[in-house]
């Protein structure tokens, strides 16, 4: 026969630890509840930078870049069970979000991972409360738009000195 300790919850949050019963005629036993605080698991995400893109290529053909998610997962949870959406957004050198799907100007852009946890689907599963992303756990990538090569060649011409120029 072994004593059984009761824990009132397994999700992130504060729960109670109920001690097992102990009977002995030599002791005056009193009981007190313990407190168990289960912290949210911190997940991390890193945007994987693509190779350089040459100006003129449509950004929609080059992105999205991949995002790698890591962290400690509870044994029953899998990333696809917990994550509703994994995407990226581009930010220019001034910190403005880049929208649209056309060609971008040459330069370097920041690729930020965007992670959305699945909402609570029932009272037994609470992914939003068990997992969190901290800003420090999000690693940005970069994408560089290289200048496209352009060759300008003037056609050879001639004229007599002092003659009016041709249009």
Backbone as JSON, one array per atom type, in Angstrom:
{
  "sequence": "XXXXXXXXXXXXXXXXXXXXXXXXXXXXXXXXXXXXXXXXXXXXXXXXXXXXXXXXXXXXXXXXXXXXXXXXXXXXXXXXXXXXXXXXXXXXXXXXXXXXXXXXXXXXXXXXXXXXXXXXXXXXXXXXXXXXXXXXXXXXXXXXXXXXXXXXXXXXXXXXXXXXXXX",
  "N": [[0.86, -1.18, 0.0], [0.63, 2.14, -0.92], [1.03, 5.67, -0.42], [-0.96, 8.23, -2.0], [-0.47, 11.11, -3.75], [-2.29, 13.97, -4.64], [-2.67, 15.98, -7.46], [-4.11, 18.9, -8.62], [-4.28, 19.75, -11.28], [-2.98, 19.79, -14.69], [-2.44, 21.54, -16.68], [-1.01, 24.69, -17.83], [-0.65, 27.05, -15.24], [-1.82, 27.78, -11.88], [-2.02, 25.31, -9.44], [-3.18, 22.93, -6.95], [-1.47, 20.91, -4.54], [-2.35, 18.06, -3.0], [-1.77, 16.48, -0.03], [-1.07, 13.01, 0.82], [-3.04, 10.86, 2.96], [-2.08, 10.24, 6.3], [-1.89, 8.08, 8.87], [-1.3, 7.59, 12.26], [-0.94, 6.56, 15.52], [0.93, 7.77, 17.11], [1.39, 10.34, 16.28], [0.18, 13.69, 15.9], [-1.35, 14.56, 13.28], [-1.45, 17.14, 10.91], [-2.72, 18.68, 7.99], [-1.77, 20.37, 5.03], [-2.31, 22.26, 2.1], [-0.29, 22.17, -0.79], [1.26, 24.29, -3.27], [1.33, 24.28, -6.75], [2.91, 25.58, -9.47], [2.58, 25.66, -12.83], [4.42, 26.55, -15.51], [4.05, 28.28, -18.65], [5.04, 26.67, -21.66], [7.74, 27.79, -23.51], [7.92, 28.62, -26.78], [9.96, 28.8, -29.71], [10.73, 30.55, -32.72], [12.21, 30.63, -35.9], [12.95, 32.46, -38.76], [13.89, 31.24, -41.83], [16.31, 32.36, -43.91], [16.01, 33.13, -47.37], [17.83, 32.52, -50.47], [19.57, 35.18, -52.21], [17.55, 37.41, -54.13], [17.0, 38.47, -57.43], [16.4, 41.74, -58.6], [13.23, 42.43, -59.97], [12.14, 39.94, -60.05], [9.13, 38.43, -59.06], [8.01, 38.85, -55.81], [6.16, 37.13, -54.68], [6.71, 34.76, -55.92], [9.01, 33.98, -54.67], [8.7, 33.89, -51.94], [6.61, 32.26, -49.45], [9.27, 32.24, -47.08], [10.77, 29.6, -45.2], [9.81, 28.68, -41.84], [11.17, 27.76, -38.83], [10.12, 26.03, -36.03], [10.68, 25.63, -32.6], [11.05, 24.14, -29.34], [9.9, 23.05, -26.08], [7.76, 20.42, -26.15], [4.75, 19.17, -24.88], [4.18, 15.73, -24.33], [1.88, 14.7, -25.61], [1.16, 16.65, -27.39], [1.59, 17.91, -30.65], [3.4, 19.89, -33.06], [1.58, 20.56, -35.21], [-0.82, 20.26, -33.93], [-0.91, 22.33, -32.17], [-0.19, 24.74, -33.4], [-1.81, 27.17, -35.27], [-1.29, 28.78, -37.47], [1.55, 29.4, -39.44], [3.58, 31.79, -40.69], [5.22, 34.35, -42.65], [6.33, 37.77, -42.6], [7.35, 40.58, -44.51], [9.56, 43.27, -43.84], [10.55, 46.55, -44.46], [13.57, 48.61, -44.64], [12.86, 50.84, -43.13], [11.18, 49.92, -41.24], [8.59, 49.44, -42.02], [5.8, 47.43, -42.91], [5.86, 45.3, -45.72], [3.75, 45.04, -48.38], [1.76, 43.37, -50.87], [2.45, 41.73, -54.04], [4.19, 42.2, -56.06], [7.27, 43.18, -57.78], [10.05, 44.01, -55.72], [11.95, 46.84, -54.6], [15.52, 47.01, -54.99], [17.56, 45.96, -52.28], [17.86, 45.29, -48.71], [15.73, 43.31, -46.77], [13.82, 42.62, -43.83], [12.79, 39.49, -42.63], [10.14, 38.44, -40.85], [9.06, 36.0, -38.54], [5.72, 34.84, -38.16], [3.54, 33.65, -35.88], [0.69, 31.85, -34.96], [-1.16, 30.58, -32.38], [-3.37, 27.78, -31.95], [-6.77, 28.34, -31.14], [-8.55, 27.77, -28.03], [-10.25, 24.73, -28.0], [-11.85, 23.13, -26.49], [-12.79, 22.61, -23.05], [-10.86, 20.94, -22.02], [-8.52, 21.14, -23.41], [-6.07, 23.51, -23.85], [-4.28, 25.16, -25.67], [-3.42, 27.8, -26.1], [-3.02, 28.7, -23.52], [-1.08, 27.02, -22.55], [1.2, 27.27, -24.05], [3.56, 29.69, -25.26], [4.87, 32.44, -27.13], [7.7, 34.38, -26.98], [8.89, 37.64, -27.66], [11.66, 37.72, -27.7], [12.19, 35.15, -28.44], [11.72, 34.95, -31.1], [13.29, 34.76, -34.09], [14.5, 36.76, -36.57], [14.82, 36.64, -40.14], [16.6, 37.49, -43.17], [16.16, 38.93, -46.38], [17.65, 39.56, -49.42], [17.41, 41.75, -52.07], [18.91, 41.78, -55.0], [20.49, 44.11, -57.23], [19.39, 44.29, -60.56], [21.2, 43.32, -63.47], [22.08, 45.77, -65.87], [22.75, 46.96, -69.02], [23.8, 49.71, -70.78], [24.09, 50.97, -73.95], [25.4, 53.23, -76.25], [24.5, 54.14, -79.53], [26.82, 54.31, -82.23], [27.66, 57.43, -83.72], [28.25, 60.12, -86.05], [29.36, 63.46, -86.95], [29.93, 66.54, -88.64], [32.23, 68.99, -87.52], [30.84, 71.87, -86.12], [28.48, 71.61, -87.45], [24.88, 71.5, -87.21], [23.42, 69.7, -84.52], [21.89, 66.48, -84.88], [18.49, 65.47, -84.32]],
  "CA": [[0.0, 0.0, 0.0], [1.44, 3.35, -1.04], [0.22, 6.9, -0.38], [-1.19, 8.87, -3.28], [-0.55, 12.57, -3.7], [-3.2, 14.45, -5.67], [-2.39, 17.27, -8.06], [-5.41, 19.29, -9.14], [-4.27, 20.14, -12.69], [-1.75, 19.54, -15.46], [-2.3, 22.61, -17.65], [-0.29, 25.84, -17.3], [-1.42, 27.79, -14.25], [-1.58, 27.44, -10.49], [-2.82, 24.17, -8.99], [-2.89, 22.52, -5.58], [-0.94, 19.58, -4.24], [-3.05, 17.55, -1.82], [-0.93, 15.4, 0.51], [-1.77, 11.76, 1.13], [-3.42, 10.67, 4.36], [-1.09, 9.54, 7.12], [-2.49, 7.77, 10.16], [-0.39, 6.96, 13.21], [-1.37, 6.95, 16.86], [2.0, 8.5, 17.79], [1.52, 11.7, 15.74], [-1.01, 14.52, 15.66], [-1.1, 14.96, 11.89], [-2.24, 18.2, 10.28], [-2.48, 18.69, 6.55], [-1.8, 21.66, 4.35], [-2.2, 22.15, 0.65], [0.87, 22.79, -1.44], [0.89, 24.98, -4.5], [2.14, 23.91, -7.91], [2.75, 26.52, -10.57], [3.08, 25.12, -14.09], [4.71, 27.66, -16.41], [3.83, 28.04, -20.08], [6.2, 26.27, -22.44], [8.12, 28.87, -24.41], [8.28, 28.15, -28.11], [10.81, 29.72, -30.47], [10.56, 30.45, -34.17], [13.27, 31.28, -36.68], [12.72, 32.57, -40.2], [15.05, 30.77, -42.58], [16.52, 33.32, -44.99], [16.2, 32.56, -48.7], [18.97, 33.04, -51.23], [19.3, 36.51, -52.75], [16.61, 37.48, -55.24], [17.38, 39.55, -58.35], [15.33, 42.71, -58.82], [12.37, 42.11, -61.09], [11.42, 38.7, -59.75], [7.97, 38.68, -58.19], [8.27, 38.37, -54.45], [5.25, 36.02, -54.39], [7.34, 33.54, -56.42], [10.17, 33.69, -53.85], [8.29, 33.7, -50.55], [7.16, 32.46, -48.13], [10.43, 31.49, -46.63], [10.32, 28.65, -44.18], [9.94, 29.05, -40.43], [11.44, 26.59, -38.0], [9.59, 26.22, -34.68], [11.29, 24.71, -31.65], [10.67, 24.35, -27.95], [9.55, 21.84, -25.36], [6.38, 20.05, -26.41], [4.17, 18.14, -24.03], [4.25, 14.49, -25.12], [0.7, 14.45, -26.44], [0.98, 17.75, -28.34], [2.5, 17.98, -31.8], [3.29, 21.25, -33.59], [0.37, 20.78, -36.0], [-1.95, 20.32, -33.01], [-0.81, 23.55, -31.37], [-0.02, 25.93, -34.22], [-2.86, 27.38, -36.25], [-0.73, 29.38, -38.67], [2.95, 29.8, -39.45], [3.81, 32.56, -41.89], [6.25, 35.38, -42.51], [6.03, 39.07, -43.19], [8.53, 41.35, -44.87], [9.63, 44.61, -43.3], [11.61, 47.28, -45.14], [14.59, 49.23, -43.79], [12.25, 51.85, -42.27], [10.3, 49.26, -40.28], [7.24, 49.34, -42.57], [5.43, 46.15, -43.5], [5.82, 45.28, -47.18], [2.56, 44.33, -48.83], [1.69, 43.19, -52.32], [3.15, 40.56, -54.58], [5.02, 42.62, -57.19], [8.71, 43.27, -57.59], [10.51, 44.92, -54.67], [13.18, 47.57, -54.9], [16.76, 46.38, -54.52], [17.88, 46.28, -50.9], [17.74, 44.2, -47.75], [14.47, 43.33, -46.04], [13.75, 41.71, -42.69], [11.72, 38.49, -42.7], [9.72, 38.16, -39.48], [8.12, 34.88, -38.41], [4.43, 35.15, -37.55], [3.02, 32.39, -35.35], [-0.61, 31.95, -34.3], [-1.55, 29.34, -31.69], [-4.77, 27.41, -32.12], [-7.6, 28.74, -29.99], [-9.07, 26.69, -27.18], [-11.36, 24.05, -28.68], [-12.73, 22.6, -25.44], [-12.25, 22.93, -21.72], [-9.78, 20.03, -21.65], [-7.32, 21.48, -24.16], [-5.88, 24.95, -23.87], [-2.95, 25.41, -26.23], [-3.04, 29.19, -25.91], [-2.56, 28.95, -22.17], [0.05, 26.16, -22.23], [2.38, 27.65, -24.85], [3.68, 31.11, -25.54], [6.04, 32.92, -27.88], [8.2, 35.65, -26.49], [9.55, 38.39, -28.72], [13.07, 37.32, -27.73], [12.28, 33.83, -29.03], [11.47, 35.03, -32.53], [14.52, 35.14, -34.79], [14.22, 37.26, -37.91], [15.71, 36.33, -41.24], [16.74, 38.6, -44.1], [16.14, 38.62, -47.81], [18.33, 40.62, -50.16], [17.02, 41.9, -53.47], [20.08, 42.29, -55.72], [20.23, 44.94, -58.4], [19.42, 43.54, -61.82], [22.2, 43.88, -64.38], [21.55, 46.61, -66.94], [23.82, 47.48, -69.87], [23.36, 50.8, -71.65], [25.07, 51.17, -75.03], [25.03, 54.29, -77.19], [24.78, 53.84, -80.94], [27.86, 55.22, -82.76], [27.2, 58.5, -84.62], [29.3, 61.09, -86.42], [28.9, 64.7, -87.57], [30.99, 67.51, -88.91], [32.38, 70.04, -86.52], [30.12, 73.09, -86.41], [27.16, 71.31, -88.01], [23.88, 71.38, -86.16], [23.2, 68.31, -84.09], [20.66, 65.82, -85.34], [17.66, 65.11, -83.17]],
  "C": [[0.9, 1.23, 0.0], [0.53, 4.58, -0.96], [0.11, 7.5, -1.78], [-1.3, 10.37, -3.06], [-1.41, 13.02, -4.87], [-2.73, 15.82, -6.15], [-3.64, 17.67, -8.83], [-5.41, 19.74, -10.61], [-2.95, 19.87, -13.36], [-1.53, 20.59, -16.54], [-1.49, 23.75, -17.02], [-1.2, 26.62, -16.36], [-1.07, 27.33, -12.85], [-2.57, 26.34, -10.05], [-2.41, 23.83, -7.55], [-2.31, 21.11, -5.54], [-1.6, 19.15, -2.93], [-2.23, 16.38, -1.28], [-1.74, 14.14, 0.81], [-2.09, 11.7, 2.63], [-2.34, 9.86, 5.07], [-1.72, 9.32, 8.49], [-1.46, 7.07, 11.04], [-0.79, 7.47, 14.59], [-0.31, 7.74, 17.62], [2.14, 9.95, 17.32], [0.17, 12.37, 15.67], [-0.79, 15.15, 14.29], [-2.03, 16.1, 11.5], [-1.82, 18.25, 8.81], [-2.55, 20.11, 6.02], [-1.65, 21.43, 2.86], [-0.9, 22.81, 0.18], [0.39, 23.47, -2.71], [1.87, 24.58, -5.6], [1.86, 24.9, -9.02], [3.39, 25.91, -11.81], [3.2, 26.29, -15.06], [4.37, 27.28, -17.84], [5.14, 27.59, -20.72], [6.49, 27.38, -23.44], [8.59, 28.26, -25.73], [9.11, 29.23, -28.81], [10.56, 29.5, -31.95], [11.66, 31.23, -34.86], [12.87, 31.29, -38.15], [14.0, 32.15, -40.9], [15.19, 31.66, -43.81], [16.69, 32.62, -46.34], [17.47, 33.1, -49.34], [18.58, 34.42, -51.77], [18.38, 36.4, -53.96], [17.05, 38.64, -56.12], [16.17, 40.43, -58.59], [14.54, 42.33, -60.07], [11.59, 40.83, -60.87], [10.27, 39.04, -58.82], [8.25, 38.07, -56.83], [7.36, 37.2, -54.11], [5.82, 34.7, -54.9], [8.49, 33.09, -55.51], [9.82, 33.38, -52.4], [7.02, 32.87, -50.53], [8.43, 31.67, -47.9], [9.96, 30.55, -45.55], [10.58, 29.19, -42.78], [10.15, 27.76, -39.65], [10.99, 26.89, -36.58], [10.23, 25.18, -33.77], [10.82, 25.05, -30.24], [10.36, 23.01, -27.31], [8.07, 21.57, -25.58], [5.95, 19.01, -25.39], [3.98, 16.9, -24.89], [3.04, 14.24, -26.01], [0.5, 15.52, -27.52], [2.03, 17.66, -29.44], [2.36, 19.39, -32.38], [2.02, 21.52, -34.39], [-0.88, 20.84, -35.14], [-2.03, 21.69, -32.33], [-0.81, 24.81, -32.23], [-1.12, 26.04, -35.27], [-2.28, 27.89, -37.56], [0.73, 29.72, -38.45], [3.17, 30.54, -40.77], [4.96, 33.54, -41.65], [5.7, 36.7, -43.03], [7.34, 39.78, -43.45], [8.43, 42.75, -44.3], [10.79, 45.32, -43.99], [12.57, 47.93, -44.14], [14.06, 50.3, -42.85], [11.3, 51.25, -41.24], [8.87, 49.12, -40.76], [7.0, 47.95, -43.14], [5.36, 46.3, -45.01], [4.61, 44.45, -47.59], [2.58, 44.22, -50.34], [2.54, 42.02, -52.76], [4.05, 40.93, -55.74], [6.49, 42.63, -56.85], [9.04, 44.29, -56.5], [11.74, 45.66, -55.15], [14.38, 46.82, -54.36], [17.03, 46.85, -53.1], [17.73, 45.07, -50.02], [16.47, 44.39, -46.94], [14.55, 42.33, -44.89], [12.57, 40.78, -42.9], [11.37, 38.11, -41.26], [8.79, 36.96, -39.45], [6.84, 35.35, -37.7], [3.8, 33.82, -37.16], [1.69, 32.66, -34.66], [-0.92, 30.59, -33.69], [-3.01, 29.06, -31.94], [-5.56, 27.87, -30.9], [-8.07, 27.51, -29.22], [-10.27, 26.06, -27.88], [-12.32, 23.41, -27.69], [-12.08, 22.88, -24.1], [-11.11, 22.02, -21.29], [-8.46, 20.38, -22.33], [-7.2, 22.98, -24.25], [-4.48, 25.28, -24.37], [-2.49, 26.84, -25.99], [-2.52, 29.44, -24.5], [-1.34, 28.1, -21.8], [1.34, 26.56, -22.95], [2.37, 29.15, -25.08], [4.9, 31.34, -26.43], [6.43, 34.24, -27.26], [8.93, 36.33, -27.63], [11.02, 37.99, -28.84], [13.26, 35.94, -28.34], [12.01, 33.79, -30.52], [12.72, 35.56, -33.22], [14.17, 35.53, -36.23], [15.23, 36.73, -38.91], [15.86, 37.58, -42.09], [16.6, 38.07, -45.52], [16.76, 39.84, -48.51], [17.84, 40.59, -51.61], [18.22, 42.55, -54.16], [19.64, 43.16, -56.88], [20.32, 44.07, -59.65], [20.49, 44.15, -62.72], [21.52, 44.66, -65.51], [22.73, 47.16, -67.71], [23.21, 48.53, -70.79], [24.45, 51.03, -72.67], [24.54, 52.25, -75.95], [25.4, 53.85, -78.59], [25.86, 54.8, -81.44], [27.25, 56.19, -83.78], [28.39, 59.36, -84.99], [28.64, 62.32, -87.01], [30.09, 65.6, -87.79], [31.02, 68.56, -87.82], [31.66, 71.29, -87.0], [28.75, 72.83, -87.03], [26.15, 71.21, -86.88], [23.64, 69.89, -85.81], [21.88, 67.76, -84.61], [19.82, 65.47, -84.11], [17.8, 63.65, -82.78]]
}
